[in-house]
């Protein structure tokens, strides 16, 4: 049991940090602009494909920097020539615009790269063993994922809380008229925020595309989980996104690692082994794991709509 717990915690933290890489950009965009971007996971997917394509010519380490920049440029174009024009009509048109954009990006990816997974792999230097744990070898690539996530969190926190640019961004959200009167280009600030958030998603794709799989369905596979993280952590809260990512990552990994049914834990309740309850109590833990994030989402919206760290009502 100790091995299972240790295994679940480490792998859960690893999975959670990947979720944070994907959700941090969305959290930043909503916190600074009030825009809930349904196409955010599509920019994550573009990061993986751009890194794969650039890596064919430049290698992984150069692609690690080029891919997020390319995704950020695409995000800036989307905000400047699409989202900005839709924004004046309210939040519903924004949601519909980004929802349709997600399908457009998926079809374009399938058109240019095909419908089968591409062979996007980690460099050989990161495939070597970093340390063993309970008979399993953990590669330097997994350590690299953790380091990237930590650097991303520290960088975001410093940007928002400790820099003049962060103050301008927060001011542009709450009092755009005052920020504009001080000589700052508020529309440009919003464009840069959206581009930066998309670039963070692209960086998550550079790493996540290797850890999972790089194919046209990766955005819709991970997209719903990203929104669960943002809502659970609190809309607009970067620390909340980190905590929520770790909670979901550890819980899902634990339920996927253990081998028991709910009957093993709650059999003492005396519920008969028949009908609906009989099926529920004897359901395997691995079948419960995919439901957990969405159960947390529903409970959060019912009992704490602003999330764990959110200051604004969702």
Coordinates of C-alpha atoms in Angstrom, one line a residue:
X1 CA 0.0 0.0 0.0
X2 CA 2.9 2.4 0.8
X3 CA 4.3 1.8 -2.7
X4 CA 0.9 2.6 -4.2
X5 CA 0.6 5.8 -2.3
X6 CA 4.1 7.0 -3.1
X7 CA 3.6 6.0 -6.8
X8 CA 0.3 7.9 -6.9
X9 CA 1.6 11.0 -5.3
X10 CA 4.6 11.4 -7.6
X11 CA 2.8 10.5 -10.8
X12 CA -0.2 12.6 -9.6
X13 CA 2.1 15.6 -9.1
X14 CA 3.5 15.0 -12.5
X15 CA 0.1 14.9 -14.1
X16 CA -1.0 17.9 -12.1
X17 CA 1.9 20.0 -13.2
X18 CA 1.0 19.2 -16.8
X19 CA -2.6 20.3 -16.1
X20 CA -1.2 23.5 -14.6
X21 CA 0.8 24.2 -17.7
X22 CA -2.3 23.9 -19.8
X23 CA -4.6 25.9 -17.5
X24 CA -2.3 28.7 -16.3
X25 CA -2.7 30.6 -19.6
X26 CA -6.5 30.2 -19.5
X27 CA -6.5 31.4 -15.9
X28 CA -4.4 34.4 -16.9
X29 CA -6.6 35.3 -19.8
X30 CA -9.8 35.2 -17.8
X31 CA -8.3 36.9 -14.8
X32 CA -6.9 39.8 -16.9
X33 CA -9.5 40.0 -19.6
X34 CA -12.7 38.3 -18.4
X35 CA -12.6 36.0 -21.5
X36 CA -13.3 32.3 -21.1
X37 CA -11.5 30.9 -24.2
X38 CA -13.0 27.5 -25.3
X39 CA -10.2 27.2 -27.9
X40 CA -7.4 27.3 -25.3
X41 CA -6.8 23.6 -25.5
X42 CA -6.4 24.0 -29.3
X43 CA -3.5 26.3 -28.7
X44 CA -2.0 23.6 -26.5
X45 CA -2.3 21.2 -29.4
X46 CA -0.7 23.7 -31.8
X47 CA 2.3 24.0 -29.4
X48 CA 2.9 20.2 -29.6
X49 CA 2.6 20.2 -33.4
X50 CA 4.8 23.3 -33.9
X51 CA 7.4 21.8 -31.6
X52 CA 7.4 18.6 -33.5
X53 CA 7.7 20.4 -36.9
X54 CA 10.4 22.8 -35.7
X55 CA 12.2 20.0 -33.9
X56 CA 12.7 18.2 -37.2
X57 CA 15.0 21.0 -38.3
X58 CA 16.3 22.6 -35.2
X59 CA 16.1 19.9 -32.5
X60 CA 14.0 19.9 -29.3
X61 CA 15.7 22.6 -27.3
X62 CA 15.3 25.3 -30.0
X63 CA 11.8 24.2 -30.7
X64 CA 11.0 24.5 -27.0
X65 CA 11.3 28.3 -27.4
X66 CA 10.1 28.7 -31.0
X67 CA 6.9 26.8 -30.6
X68 CA 5.4 28.9 -27.8
X69 CA 6.4 32.1 -29.6
X70 CA 4.6 30.9 -32.8
X71 CA 1.5 30.0 -30.8
X72 CA 1.6 33.4 -29.1
X73 CA 1.7 35.1 -32.5
X74 CA -1.3 33.1 -33.6
X75 CA -3.1 34.1 -30.4
X76 CA -2.3 37.7 -31.0
X77 CA -3.8 37.5 -34.5
X78 CA -6.9 35.8 -33.2
X79 CA -7.5 38.5 -30.5
X80 CA -6.7 41.4 -32.8
X81 CA -8.7 40.4 -35.9
X82 CA -11.4 38.1 -34.3
X83 CA -12.0 38.2 -30.6
X84 CA -11.7 42.0 -30.3
X85 CA -14.5 42.5 -32.9
X86 CA -16.7 40.0 -31.2
X87 CA -16.0 41.3 -27.7
X88 CA -18.3 44.3 -28.2
X89 CA -21.3 42.0 -28.5
X90 CA -20.9 40.4 -25.1
X91 CA -19.7 37.1 -23.5
X92 CA -22.0 34.7 -25.3
X93 CA -20.6 35.7 -28.8
X94 CA -17.1 35.3 -27.4
X95 CA -17.8 31.8 -26.2
X96 CA -19.4 30.9 -29.5
X97 CA -16.4 32.4 -31.4
X98 CA -13.8 30.5 -29.5
X99 CA -16.0 27.3 -29.6
X100 CA -16.1 27.4 -33.4
X101 CA -12.4 28.4 -33.5
X102 CA -11.5 25.1 -31.7
X103 CA -13.1 23.1 -34.4
X104 CA -11.4 25.1 -37.1
X105 CA -8.0 24.5 -35.6
X106 CA -8.7 20.8 -35.2
X107 CA -9.6 20.5 -38.9
X108 CA -6.6 22.5 -40.0
X109 CA -4.3 20.3 -37.9
X110 CA -5.7 17.2 -39.5
X111 CA -5.4 18.8 -42.9
X112 CA -1.7 19.7 -42.5
X113 CA -0.4 16.9 -40.3
X114 CA -2.9 14.1 -40.9
X115 CA -5.2 12.3 -38.6
X116 CA -2.8 9.8 -37.1
X117 CA -0.4 10.6 -34.2
X118 CA 3.0 12.1 -35.2
X119 CA 6.2 10.6 -33.8
X120 CA 7.0 13.4 -31.4
X121 CA 9.5 12.2 -28.8
X122 CA 11.7 13.6 -26.1
X123 CA 15.4 14.1 -26.9
X124 CA 17.7 11.2 -26.0
X125 CA 19.4 13.2 -23.2
X126 CA 16.0 13.4 -21.3
X127 CA 15.2 9.7 -21.8
X128 CA 17.9 8.5 -19.4
X129 CA 17.1 7.5 -15.8
X130 CA 17.0 10.2 -13.2
X131 CA 16.2 8.0 -10.2
X132 CA 14.5 4.7 -9.4
X133 CA 11.4 4.3 -7.2
X134 CA 10.0 1.0 -6.1
X135 CA 11.5 -0.8 -9.0
X136 CA 10.5 1.8 -11.6
X137 CA 12.9 4.1 -13.4
X138 CA 11.9 7.7 -13.7
X139 CA 13.5 9.6 -16.6
X140 CA 15.0 13.1 -16.6
X141 CA 12.1 14.1 -18.9
X142 CA 9.7 13.8 -15.9
X143 CA 12.0 15.9 -13.8
X144 CA 12.1 18.4 -16.6
X145 CA 8.3 18.6 -16.6
X146 CA 8.3 19.5 -12.9
X147 CA 11.0 22.1 -13.3
X148 CA 9.2 23.8 -16.2
X149 CA 6.0 23.9 -14.2
X150 CA 7.7 25.5 -11.2
X151 CA 9.5 28.0 -13.4
X152 CA 6.1 28.9 -15.1
X153 CA 4.4 29.4 -11.8
X154 CA 7.2 31.6 -10.3
X155 CA 7.4 33.6 -13.5
X156 CA 3.6 34.2 -13.6
X157 CA 3.5 35.2 -10.0
X158 CA 6.4 37.7 -10.4
X159 CA 4.9 39.1 -13.6
X160 CA 1.5 39.8 -12.1
X161 CA 2.5 40.9 -8.6
X162 CA 5.9 42.4 -8.8
X163 CA 6.3 44.1 -12.2
X164 CA 5.0 47.3 -13.7
X165 CA 3.6 45.4 -16.6
X166 CA 1.5 43.3 -14.2
X167 CA 0.1 46.5 -12.6
X168 CA -0.8 47.9 -16.0
X169 CA -2.5 44.7 -16.9
X170 CA -4.6 44.5 -13.7
X171 CA -5.4 48.2 -14.0
X172 CA -6.5 47.7 -17.6
X173 CA -9.0 45.1 -16.5
X174 CA -10.6 47.1 -13.6
X175 CA -10.2 50.7 -14.9
X176 CA -9.4 50.7 -18.6
X177 CA -10.4 54.4 -18.9
X178 CA -7.9 55.4 -16.3
X179 CA -5.1 53.3 -17.8
X180 CA -5.8 54.8 -21.2
X181 CA -5.8 58.3 -19.8
X182 CA -2.3 57.6 -18.5
X183 CA -1.1 57.0 -22.0
X184 CA -1.2 53.2 -22.2
X185 CA -2.7 51.4 -25.3
X186 CA -5.4 49.3 -23.6
X187 CA -6.4 47.2 -26.6
X188 CA -2.7 46.4 -27.2
X189 CA -2.4 45.3 -23.5
X190 CA -5.3 42.9 -24.0
X191 CA -3.7 41.6 -27.2
X192 CA -0.4 40.9 -25.4
X193 CA -2.2 39.2 -22.5
X194 CA -4.1 36.9 -24.8
X195 CA -1.0 36.1 -26.8
X196 CA 0.9 35.4 -23.7
X197 CA -1.8 33.1 -22.4
X198 CA -1.8 31.2 -25.7
X199 CA 2.0 31.0 -25.6
X200 CA 1.8 29.4 -22.1
X201 CA -0.7 26.8 -23.6
X202 CA 1.8 26.2 -26.4
X203 CA 4.6 25.6 -23.9
X204 CA 2.3 23.1 -22.2
X205 CA 1.8 21.4 -25.5
X206 CA 5.5 21.2 -26.2
X207 CA 5.9 19.1 -23.0
X208 CA 2.5 17.4 -22.9
X209 CA 2.7 16.3 -26.6
X210 CA 5.6 14.1 -25.6
X211 CA 4.2 12.8 -22.3
X212 CA 0.8 11.9 -23.8
X213 CA 0.3 11.7 -27.6
X214 CA 0.3 14.3 -30.3
X215 CA -2.7 13.8 -32.5
X216 CA -5.7 16.0 -33.7
X217 CA -7.8 14.7 -30.8
X218 CA -5.5 15.8 -28.0
X219 CA -7.2 19.2 -27.6
X220 CA -10.7 17.7 -27.0
X221 CA -9.2 15.0 -24.8
X222 CA -7.6 17.5 -22.4
X223 CA -9.8 20.6 -22.9
X224 CA -12.6 19.7 -20.5
X225 CA -10.1 19.0 -17.7
X226 CA -8.6 22.4 -18.1
X227 CA -11.9 24.1 -17.5
X228 CA -12.4 22.0 -14.4
X229 CA -9.0 23.1 -13.1
X230 CA -9.8 26.8 -13.7
X231 CA -13.2 26.6 -12.0
X232 CA -12.0 24.6 -9.1
X233 CA -9.0 26.8 -8.4
X234 CA -10.9 30.0 -8.9
X235 CA -11.5 32.0 -12.1
X236 CA -8.4 34.2 -12.5
X237 CA -6.3 32.7 -9.7
X238 CA -2.9 31.4 -10.8
X239 CA -2.1 29.8 -7.3
X240 CA -5.6 28.3 -7.4
X241 CA -4.9 26.8 -10.8
X242 CA -1.8 25.2 -9.4
X243 CA -3.5 23.8 -6.3
X244 CA -6.5 22.5 -8.3
X245 CA -4.2 20.9 -10.9
X246 CA -2.4 19.0 -8.1
X247 CA -5.6 17.9 -6.4
X248 CA -7.1 16.5 -9.7
X249 CA -3.8 15.0 -10.7
X250 CA -3.2 13.1 -7.5
X251 CA -6.9 12.0 -7.1
X252 CA -7.1 10.7 -10.6
X253 CA -3.7 8.9 -10.5
X254 CA -4.6 7.3 -7.1
X255 CA -7.9 5.9 -8.4
X256 CA -6.2 4.6 -11.5
X257 CA -3.4 3.0 -9.5
X258 CA -5.4 1.2 -6.8
X259 CA -7.3 -2.0 -7.4
X260 CA -10.5 -2.0 -5.3
X261 CA -14.2 -1.4 -5.6
X262 CA -16.2 1.0 -3.5
X263 CA -17.7 -2.0 -1.7
X264 CA -14.2 -2.6 -0.1
X265 CA -14.4 0.8 1.6
X266 CA -18.1 1.3 2.4
X267 CA -19.4 -2.2 2.8
X268 CA -20.0 -1.5 6.4
X269 CA -22.9 0.7 5.5
X270 CA -25.1 -2.4 5.1
X271 CA -26.4 -1.5 1.7
X272 CA -27.8 -4.5 -0.2
X273 CA -25.8 -5.9 -3.1
X274 CA -28.6 -5.4 -5.7
X275 CA -30.0 -2.9 -8.2
X276 CA -28.3 0.5 -8.7
X277 CA -26.5 0.6 -5.4
X278 CA -25.1 -2.9 -6.0
X279 CA -23.6 -1.8 -9.3
X280 CA -22.3 1.5 -7.8
X281 CA -20.6 0.0 -4.8
X282 CA -18.8 -2.7 -6.8
X283 CA -17.7 -0.4 -9.5
X284 CA -13.9 -0.6 -10.0
X285 CA -11.8 2.5 -8.9
X286 CA -10.4 2.8 -12.4
X287 CA -13.9 3.5 -13.8
X288 CA -14.5 6.1 -11.2
X289 CA -11.3 8.1 -11.9
X290 CA -12.5 9.8 -15.2
X291 CA -15.7 11.1 -13.3
X292 CA -13.9 12.6 -10.4
X293 CA -12.8 16.0 -12.0
X294 CA -16.4 16.7 -13.2
X295 CA -17.8 15.7 -9.9
X296 CA -15.5 18.2 -8.3
X297 CA -16.6 20.8 -10.8
X298 CA -20.3 20.3 -10.0
X299 CA -19.7 20.4 -6.2
X300 CA -17.6 23.5 -6.6
X301 CA -20.3 25.3 -8.6
X302 CA -22.9 24.3 -6.0
X303 CA -21.1 25.1 -2.7
X304 CA -18.3 27.5 -3.7
X305 CA -18.9 29.1 -7.1
X306 CA -15.8 31.4 -6.8
X307 CA -13.5 28.3 -6.5
X308 CA -10.8 27.7 -3.9
X309 CA -8.9 30.9 -4.4
X310 CA -11.2 33.0 -6.6
X311 CA -12.2 36.5 -5.5
X312 CA -14.8 37.0 -8.1
X313 CA -18.0 35.0 -8.4
X314 CA -17.9 32.5 -11.2

